[in-house]
PDB file of C-alpha atoms in Angstrom:
ATOM      1  CA  GLY A   1      11.154  11.892   0.058  1.00  0.00           C
ATOM      2  CA  ALA A   2      10.691   9.601   3.081  1.00  0.00           C
ATOM      3  CA  VAL A   3      12.022   6.190   2.797  1.00  0.00           C
ATOM      4  CA  VAL A   4      10.929   2.861   4.254  1.00  0.00           C
ATOM      5  CA  SER A   5      13.388   0.107   3.994  1.00  0.00           C
ATOM      6  CA  GLN A   6      12.557  -3.635   4.303  1.00  0.00           C
ATOM      7  CA  HIS A   7      15.061  -6.407   4.900  1.00  0.00           C
ATOM      8  CA  PRO A   8      15.562  -8.876   3.518  1.00  0.00           C
ATOM      9  CA  SER A   9      14.251  -8.245   0.104  1.00  0.00           C
ATOM     10  CA  TRP A  10      13.791 -11.952  -0.478  1.00  0.00           C
ATOM     11  CA  VAL A  11      14.254 -15.139   1.657  1.00  0.00           C
ATOM     12  CA  ILE A  12      13.998 -18.768   1.200  1.00  0.00           C
ATOM     13  CA  CYS A  13      13.444 -20.946   4.269  1.00  0.00           C
ATOM     14  CA  LYS A  14      12.680 -24.496   5.124  1.00  0.00           C
ATOM     15  CA  SER A  15       9.254 -25.597   6.430  1.00  0.00           C
ATOM     16  CA  GLY A  16       9.073 -25.379  10.196  1.00  0.00           C
ATOM     17  CA  THR A  17      11.649 -22.621  10.615  1.00  0.00           C
ATOM     18  CA  SER A  18      11.011 -18.933  11.562  1.00  0.00           C
ATOM     19  CA  VAL A  19      11.830 -15.912   9.443  1.00  0.00           C
ATOM     20  CA  LYS A  20      12.100 -12.275  10.586  1.00  0.00           C
ATOM     21  CA  ILE A  21      11.496  -9.370   8.372  1.00  0.00           C
ATOM     22  CA  GLU A  22      12.460  -5.816   9.343  1.00  0.00           C
ATOM     23  CA  CYS A  23      10.883  -2.581   8.410  1.00  0.00           C
ATOM     24  CA  ARG A  24      12.624   0.656   9.110  1.00  0.00           C
ATOM     25  CA  SER A  25      11.636   4.265   8.545  1.00  0.00           C
ATOM     26  CA  LEU A  26      15.003   5.840   7.607  1.00  0.00           C
ATOM     27  CA  ASP A  27      14.330   9.540   7.882  1.00  0.00           C
ATOM     28  CA  PHE A  28      11.144   9.947  10.000  1.00  0.00           C
ATOM     29  CA  GLN A  29       9.583   8.435  13.054  1.00  0.00           C
ATOM     30  CA  ALA A  30       6.562   6.307  12.922  1.00  0.00           C
ATOM     31  CA  THR A  31       4.537   5.369  15.844  1.00  0.00           C
ATOM     32  CA  THR A  32       2.447   3.190  13.739  1.00  0.00           C
ATOM     33  CA  MET A  33       3.505   0.874  10.968  1.00  0.00           C
ATOM     34  CA  PHE A  34       1.402  -1.618   8.901  1.00  0.00           C
ATOM     35  CA  TRP A  35       2.056  -5.111   7.569  1.00  0.00           C
ATOM     36  CA  TYR A  36       0.535  -6.389   4.424  1.00  0.00           C
ATOM     37  CA  ARG A  37       0.777  -9.662   2.438  1.00  0.00           C
ATOM     38  CA  GLN A  38       0.247  -9.970  -1.222  1.00  0.00           C
ATOM     39  CA  PHE A  39      -0.322 -13.175  -3.215  1.00  0.00           C
ATOM     40  CA  PRO A  40       0.379 -13.213  -6.978  1.00  0.00           C
ATOM     41  CA  LYS A  41      -2.122 -11.180  -9.091  1.00  0.00           C
ATOM     42  CA  GLN A  42      -3.983 -10.112  -5.967  1.00  0.00           C
ATOM     43  CA  SER A  43      -4.255  -6.962  -4.037  1.00  0.00           C
ATOM     44  CA  LEU A  44      -2.453  -6.122  -0.749  1.00  0.00           C
ATOM     45  CA  MET A  45      -4.195  -7.545   2.272  1.00  0.00           C
ATOM     46  CA  LEU A  46      -3.750  -5.813   5.641  1.00  0.00           C
ATOM     47  CA  MET A  47      -2.397  -8.093   8.235  1.00  0.00           C
ATOM     48  CA  ALA A  48      -1.835  -6.103  11.238  1.00  0.00           C
ATOM     49  CA  THR A  49      -1.183  -2.641  12.725  1.00  0.00           C
ATOM     50  CA  SER A  50       2.117  -2.402  14.492  1.00  0.00           C
ATOM     51  CA  ASN A  51       2.097   0.075  17.473  1.00  0.00           C
ATOM     52  CA  GLU A  52       5.340   1.355  19.097  1.00  0.00           C
ATOM     53  CA  GLY A  53       5.590   0.268  22.686  1.00  0.00           C
ATOM     54  CA  SER A  54       2.335  -1.741  22.677  1.00  0.00           C
ATOM     55  CA  LYS A  55       0.787  -4.869  21.206  1.00  0.00           C
ATOM     56  CA  ALA A  56       0.003  -5.114  17.605  1.00  0.00           C
ATOM     57  CA  THR A  57      -3.535  -5.099  16.250  1.00  0.00           C
ATOM     58  CA  TYR A  58      -4.312  -7.926  14.034  1.00  0.00           C
ATOM     59  CA  GLU A  59      -6.979  -8.139  11.311  1.00  0.00           C
ATOM     60  CA  GLN A  60      -9.546 -10.776  11.468  1.00  0.00           C
ATOM     61  CA  GLY A  61      -8.351 -14.133  10.392  1.00  0.00           C
ATOM     62  CA  VAL A  62      -4.771 -13.315  10.909  1.00  0.00           C
ATOM     63  CA  GLU A  63      -3.038 -15.640  13.548  1.00  0.00           C
ATOM     64  CA  LYS A  64      -1.205 -13.476  15.945  1.00  0.00           C
ATOM     65  CA  ASP A  65       0.895 -16.366  17.316  1.00  0.00           C
ATOM     66  CA  LYS A  66       2.053 -17.203  13.817  1.00  0.00           C
ATOM     67  CA  PHE A  67       2.848 -13.709  12.615  1.00  0.00           C
ATOM     68  CA  LEU A  68       4.699 -12.078  15.619  1.00  0.00           C
ATOM     69  CA  ILE A  69       5.075  -8.330  15.397  1.00  0.00           C
ATOM     70  CA  ASN A  70       7.336  -6.226  17.513  1.00  0.00           C
ATOM     71  CA  HIS A  71       7.656  -2.471  17.262  1.00  0.00           C
ATOM     72  CA  ALA A  72      10.554  -1.755  19.650  1.00  0.00           C
ATOM     73  CA  SER A  73      11.316   1.746  18.484  1.00  0.00           C
ATOM     74  CA  LEU A  74       9.901   4.617  16.483  1.00  0.00           C
ATOM     75  CA  THR A  75      11.752   3.568  13.429  1.00  0.00           C
ATOM     76  CA  LEU A  76      11.690  -0.240  13.510  1.00  0.00           C
ATOM     77  CA  SER A  77       9.050  -2.826  13.270  1.00  0.00           C
ATOM     78  CA  THR A  78       9.582  -6.560  12.779  1.00  0.00           C
ATOM     79  CA  LEU A  79       7.450  -9.364  11.527  1.00  0.00           C
ATOM     80  CA  THR A  80       8.369 -12.885  12.319  1.00  0.00           C
ATOM     81  CA  VAL A  81       6.714 -15.736  10.543  1.00  0.00           C
ATOM     82  CA  THR A  82       6.930 -18.646  12.852  1.00  0.00           C
ATOM     83  CA  SER A  83       7.012 -22.249  11.911  1.00  0.00           C
ATOM     84  CA  ALA A  84       6.707 -21.252   8.332  1.00  0.00           C
ATOM     85  CA  HIS A  85       4.810 -23.564   5.856  1.00  0.00           C
ATOM     86  CA  PRO A  86       4.686 -23.382   2.127  1.00  0.00           C
ATOM     87  CA  GLU A  87       1.304 -21.647   2.213  1.00  0.00           C
ATOM     88  CA  ASP A  88       3.003 -18.781   4.049  1.00  0.00           C
ATOM     89  CA  SER A  89       4.981 -18.092   0.880  1.00  0.00           C
ATOM     90  CA  SER A  90       3.967 -14.552  -0.178  1.00  0.00           C
ATOM     91  CA  PHE A  91       5.125 -10.999  -0.760  1.00  0.00           C
ATOM     92  CA  TYR A  92       5.180  -9.123   2.564  1.00  0.00           C
ATOM     93  CA  ILE A  93       5.012  -5.316   2.526  1.00  0.00           C
ATOM     94  CA  CYS A  94       5.244  -2.780   5.392  1.00  0.00           C
ATOM     95  CA  SER A  95       4.218   0.893   5.396  1.00  0.00           C
ATOM     96  CA  ALA A  96       4.519   3.782   7.640  1.00  0.00           C
ATOM     97  CA  ARG A  97       3.499   7.447   7.938  1.00  0.00           C
ATOM     98  CA  ASP A  98       5.615  10.318   9.296  1.00  0.00           C
ATOM     99  CA  ASP A  99       4.367  11.219  12.804  1.00  0.00           C
ATOM    100  CA  ARG A 100       5.201  14.889  12.245  1.00  0.00           C
ATOM    101  CA  ARG A 101       2.896  15.283   9.279  1.00  0.00           C
ATOM    102  CA  LEU A 102      -0.818  14.967   9.893  1.00  0.00           C
ATOM    103  CA  ILE A 103      -2.008  14.734   6.252  1.00  0.00           C
ATOM    104  CA  THR A 104       0.431  12.736   4.332  1.00  0.00           C
ATOM    105  CA  GLU A 105       0.899   9.683   2.276  1.00  0.00           C
ATOM    106  CA  ALA A 106       1.916   6.301   3.545  1.00  0.00           C
ATOM    107  CA  PHE A 107       5.345   5.211   2.576  1.00  0.00           C
ATOM    108  CA  PHE A 108       5.839   1.624   1.586  1.00  0.00           C
ATOM    109  CA  GLY A 109       8.879  -0.595   1.796  1.00  0.00           C
ATOM    110  CA  GLN A 110      10.025  -2.471  -1.216  1.00  0.00           C
ATOM    111  CA  GLY A 111       8.631  -5.695  -0.009  1.00  0.00           C
ATOM    112  CA  THR A 112      10.005  -9.081   1.049  1.00  0.00           C
ATOM    113  CA  ARG A 113       9.462 -12.114  -1.134  1.00  0.00           C
ATOM    114  CA  LEU A 114       9.288 -15.176   1.250  1.00  0.00           C
ATOM    115  CA  THR A 115       9.525 -18.670  -0.154  1.00  0.00           C
ATOM    116  CA  VAL A 116       9.024 -21.572   2.109  1.00  0.00           C
ATOM    117  CA  VAL A 117      10.251 -24.983   0.847  1.00  0.00           C
TER     118      VAL A 117
ATOM    119  CA  LEU B   1     -13.427   2.417   5.936  1.00  0.00           C
ATOM    120  CA  ALA B   2     -15.020   3.330   2.697  1.00  0.00           C
ATOM    121  CA  LYS B   3     -14.967   0.640  -0.006  1.00  0.00           C
ATOM    122  CA  THR B   4     -13.644   1.582  -3.442  1.00  0.00           C
ATOM    123  CA  THR B   5     -14.613   0.078  -6.886  1.00  0.00           C
ATOM    124  CA  GLN B   6     -12.333   0.415  -9.883  1.00  0.00           C
ATOM    125  CA  PRO B   7     -12.146  -1.239 -13.299  1.00  0.00           C
ATOM    126  CA  ILE B   8     -10.050  -4.309 -13.110  1.00  0.00           C
ATOM    127  CA  SER B   9      -7.986  -3.523 -16.185  1.00  0.00           C
ATOM    128  CA  MET B  10      -7.433  -0.845 -18.808  1.00  0.00           C
ATOM    129  CA  ASP B  11      -5.397  -0.843 -22.053  1.00  0.00           C
ATOM    130  CA  SER B  12      -3.806   2.335 -23.553  1.00  0.00           C
ATOM    131  CA  TYR B  13      -1.081   3.290 -26.036  1.00  0.00           C
ATOM    132  CA  GLU B  14       1.925   5.398 -25.567  1.00  0.00           C
ATOM    133  CA  GLY B  15       1.324   9.149 -25.622  1.00  0.00           C
ATOM    134  CA  GLN B  16      -2.364   8.940 -24.713  1.00  0.00           C
ATOM    135  CA  GLU B  17      -4.064  10.382 -21.699  1.00  0.00           C
ATOM    136  CA  VAL B  18      -5.404   7.771 -19.326  1.00  0.00           C
ATOM    137  CA  ASN B  19      -8.267   8.336 -16.931  1.00  0.00           C
ATOM    138  CA  ILE B  20      -8.952   5.789 -14.243  1.00  0.00           C
ATOM    139  CA  THR B  21     -12.183   6.362 -12.280  1.00  0.00           C
ATOM    140  CA  CYS B  22     -12.858   5.041  -8.750  1.00  0.00           C
ATOM    141  CA  SER B  23     -16.196   4.828  -6.886  1.00  0.00           C
ATOM    142  CA  HIS B  24     -16.345   5.486  -3.236  1.00  0.00           C
ATOM    143  CA  ASN B  25     -20.004   5.990  -2.454  1.00  0.00           C
ATOM    144  CA  ASN B  26     -19.589   5.711   1.307  1.00  0.00           C
ATOM    145  CA  ILE B  27     -16.756   8.147   1.746  1.00  0.00           C
ATOM    146  CA  ALA B  28     -16.789   9.948   5.038  1.00  0.00           C
ATOM    147  CA  THR B  29     -16.316  13.630   5.790  1.00  0.00           C
ATOM    148  CA  ASN B  30     -12.757  13.319   7.085  1.00  0.00           C
ATOM    149  CA  ASP B  31     -11.658  10.855   4.349  1.00  0.00           C
ATOM    150  CA  TYR B  32      -8.971  11.680   1.822  1.00  0.00           C
ATOM    151  CA  ILE B  33      -8.618   9.998  -1.494  1.00  0.00           C
ATOM    152  CA  THR B  34      -5.251   8.647  -2.397  1.00  0.00           C
ATOM    153  CA  TRP B  35      -3.865   6.912  -5.339  1.00  0.00           C
ATOM    154  CA  TYR B  36      -0.890   4.487  -5.434  1.00  0.00           C
ATOM    155  CA  GLN B  37       1.010   2.824  -8.202  1.00  0.00           C
ATOM    156  CA  GLN B  38       2.525  -0.637  -7.856  1.00  0.00           C
ATOM    157  CA  PHE B  39       4.968  -2.407 -10.204  1.00  0.00           C
ATOM    158  CA  PRO B  40       5.474  -6.222  -9.846  1.00  0.00           C
ATOM    159  CA  SER B  41       7.386  -7.346  -6.895  1.00  0.00           C
ATOM    160  CA  GLN B  42       7.635  -3.730  -5.425  1.00  0.00           C
ATOM    161  CA  GLY B  43       5.843  -1.919  -2.714  1.00  0.00           C
ATOM    162  CA  PRO B  44       3.177   0.619  -3.687  1.00  0.00           C
ATOM    163  CA  ARG B  45       4.245   4.136  -4.537  1.00  0.00           C
ATOM    164  CA  PHE B  46       2.216   7.316  -3.775  1.00  0.00           C
ATOM    165  CA  ILE B  47       0.964   9.108  -6.833  1.00  0.00           C
ATOM    166  CA  ILE B  48      -1.462  11.789  -5.556  1.00  0.00           C
ATOM    167  CA  GLN B  49      -3.760  12.720  -2.760  1.00  0.00           C
ATOM    168  CA  GLY B  50      -6.783  15.065  -2.609  1.00  0.00           C
ATOM    169  CA  TYR B  51      -9.791  15.948  -0.649  1.00  0.00           C
ATOM    170  CA  LYS B  52     -12.041  17.841  -3.154  1.00  0.00           C
ATOM    171  CA  THR B  53     -11.966  19.563  -6.608  1.00  0.00           C
ATOM    172  CA  LYS B  54      -8.792  19.111  -8.527  1.00  0.00           C
ATOM    173  CA  VAL B  55      -5.224  18.353  -7.447  1.00  0.00           C
ATOM    174  CA  THR B  56      -2.240  18.342  -9.873  1.00  0.00           C
ATOM    175  CA  ASN B  57       1.417  17.378  -9.429  1.00  0.00           C
ATOM    176  CA  GLU B  58       4.263  16.531 -11.658  1.00  0.00           C
ATOM    177  CA  VAL B  59       2.901  13.136 -12.595  1.00  0.00           C
ATOM    178  CA  ALA B  60      -0.807  13.154 -12.466  1.00  0.00           C
ATOM    179  CA  SER B  61      -4.062  15.012 -11.825  1.00  0.00           C
ATOM    180  CA  LEU B  62      -6.914  14.000  -9.560  1.00  0.00           C
ATOM    181  CA  PHE B  63     -10.445  15.153 -10.214  1.00  0.00           C
ATOM    182  CA  ILE B  64     -12.930  14.969  -7.419  1.00  0.00           C
ATOM    183  CA  PRO B  65     -16.500  16.016  -7.958  1.00  0.00           C
ATOM    184  CA  ALA B  66     -18.464  17.965  -5.386  1.00  0.00           C
ATOM    185  CA  ASP B  67     -20.250  14.934  -3.895  1.00  0.00           C
ATOM    186  CA  ARG B  68     -16.802  13.143  -3.480  1.00  0.00           C
ATOM    187  CA  LYS B  69     -18.465   9.777  -4.364  1.00  0.00           C
ATOM    188  CA  SER B  70     -15.916   9.232  -7.026  1.00  0.00           C
ATOM    189  CA  SER B  71     -12.600  10.360  -8.217  1.00  0.00           C
ATOM    190  CA  THR B  72     -10.666  10.221 -11.464  1.00  0.00           C
ATOM    191  CA  LEU B  73      -6.919   9.757 -11.736  1.00  0.00           C
ATOM    192  CA  SER B  74      -5.599  11.382 -14.989  1.00  0.00           C
ATOM    193  CA  LEU B  75      -2.210  10.241 -16.342  1.00  0.00           C
ATOM    194  CA  PRO B  76      -1.024  12.555 -19.175  1.00  0.00           C
ATOM    195  CA  ARG B  77       0.796  11.014 -22.076  1.00  0.00           C
ATOM    196  CA  VAL B  78       1.479   7.627 -20.756  1.00  0.00           C
ATOM    197  CA  SER B  79       4.632   5.715 -21.530  1.00  0.00           C
ATOM    198  CA  LEU B  80       5.461   2.027 -21.467  1.00  0.00           C
ATOM    199  CA  SER B  81       6.879   2.448 -18.001  1.00  0.00           C
ATOM    200  CA  ASP B  82       3.404   3.485 -16.658  1.00  0.00           C
ATOM    201  CA  THR B  83       2.262  -0.113 -17.051  1.00  0.00           C
ATOM    202  CA  ALA B  84       1.357  -0.988 -13.449  1.00  0.00           C
ATOM    203  CA  VAL B  85      -1.541  -1.537 -11.042  1.00  0.00           C
ATOM    204  CA  TYR B  86      -3.145   1.555  -9.735  1.00  0.00           C
ATOM    205  CA  TYR B  87      -5.060   1.548  -6.447  1.00  0.00           C
ATOM    206  CA  CYS B  88      -7.538   4.174  -5.205  1.00  0.00           C
ATOM    207  CA  LEU B  89      -7.832   4.293  -1.446  1.00  0.00           C
ATOM    208  CA  VAL B  90     -10.053   6.257   0.840  1.00  0.00           C
ATOM    209  CA  GLY B  91      -9.285   6.838   4.502  1.00  0.00           C
ATOM    210  CA  ASP B  92      -8.761   9.438   7.327  1.00  0.00           C
ATOM    211  CA  PRO B  93      -5.148  10.156   7.721  1.00  0.00           C
ATOM    212  CA  ASN B  94      -5.814  11.288  11.252  1.00  0.00           C
ATOM    213  CA  GLN B  95      -7.037   7.890  12.289  1.00  0.00           C
ATOM    214  CA  GLY B  96      -3.655   6.277  12.314  1.00  0.00           C
ATOM    215  CA  GLY B  97      -3.181   5.826   8.582  1.00  0.00           C
ATOM    216  CA  LYS B  98      -4.736   2.385   8.117  1.00  0.00           C
ATOM    217  CA  LEU B  99      -5.145   1.714   4.400  1.00  0.00           C
ATOM    218  CA  ILE B 100      -7.451  -0.914   2.921  1.00  0.00           C
ATOM    219  CA  PHE B 101      -6.581  -1.851  -0.567  1.00  0.00           C
ATOM    220  CA  GLY B 102      -9.293  -2.696  -3.192  1.00  0.00           C
ATOM    221  CA  GLN B 103      -8.631  -4.760  -6.324  1.00  0.00           C
ATOM    222  CA  GLY B 104      -6.817  -2.015  -8.220  1.00  0.00           C
ATOM    223  CA  THR B 105      -6.749  -1.330 -11.952  1.00  0.00           C
ATOM    224  CA  GLU B 106      -4.121  -3.022 -13.986  1.00  0.00           C
ATOM    225  CA  LEU B 107      -3.079  -0.628 -16.705  1.00  0.00           C
ATOM    226  CA  SER B 108      -1.335  -1.848 -19.750  1.00  0.00           C
ATOM    227  CA  VAL B 109       0.352   0.657 -22.024  1.00  0.00           C
ATOM    228  CA  LYS B 110       1.212  -0.585 -25.474  1.00  0.00           C
ATOM    229  CA  PRO B 111       3.642   0.777 -28.033  1.00  0.00           C
TER     230      PRO B 111
END
């Protein structure tokens, strides 16, 4: 089946630094990808929709200047957490659908555990 | 996007059939119903998707009544490895694939 790969799987960074998370669709093209964050014992919360070749669309309450999204190609979207703080520590997950298939499930990456110290 | 309501948690024993029902009273005509499974510290994994009546695959069945205001995920003969959170989602795949997750159902399978 289709695979979405995230990198890194986990990262620890110092407060004030920036962290980049990559999301790749390995065997299909995805014009649109999605970024979620998930806190312990909670559901996934949609942060933004990443659109290839254009600006991302952010959900209400998500700071676009803090969570920079770049979708430079049909197989890669990146999320950069800028000036990270401990409250940004969370599990970040991306998803994508295959552009060639109209009715299909979304494929999720394995997630990235971010810890800000 | 239609909101979904599921039980917060369910308990079962190995070998039993588990049925998880999801309510989606405001489902739209073009919406499909999709169920995902999530293990701790992993991304969600697709289980099954349907539009109406019954859908079956190698891991589960999905029952959708005629009014489509609810759906039931059926897991036959669960094992310990089926302990996970199960999410029911409703959306139109032709509208970009945006998925809004509800609270999910935490299924605990005991020996």
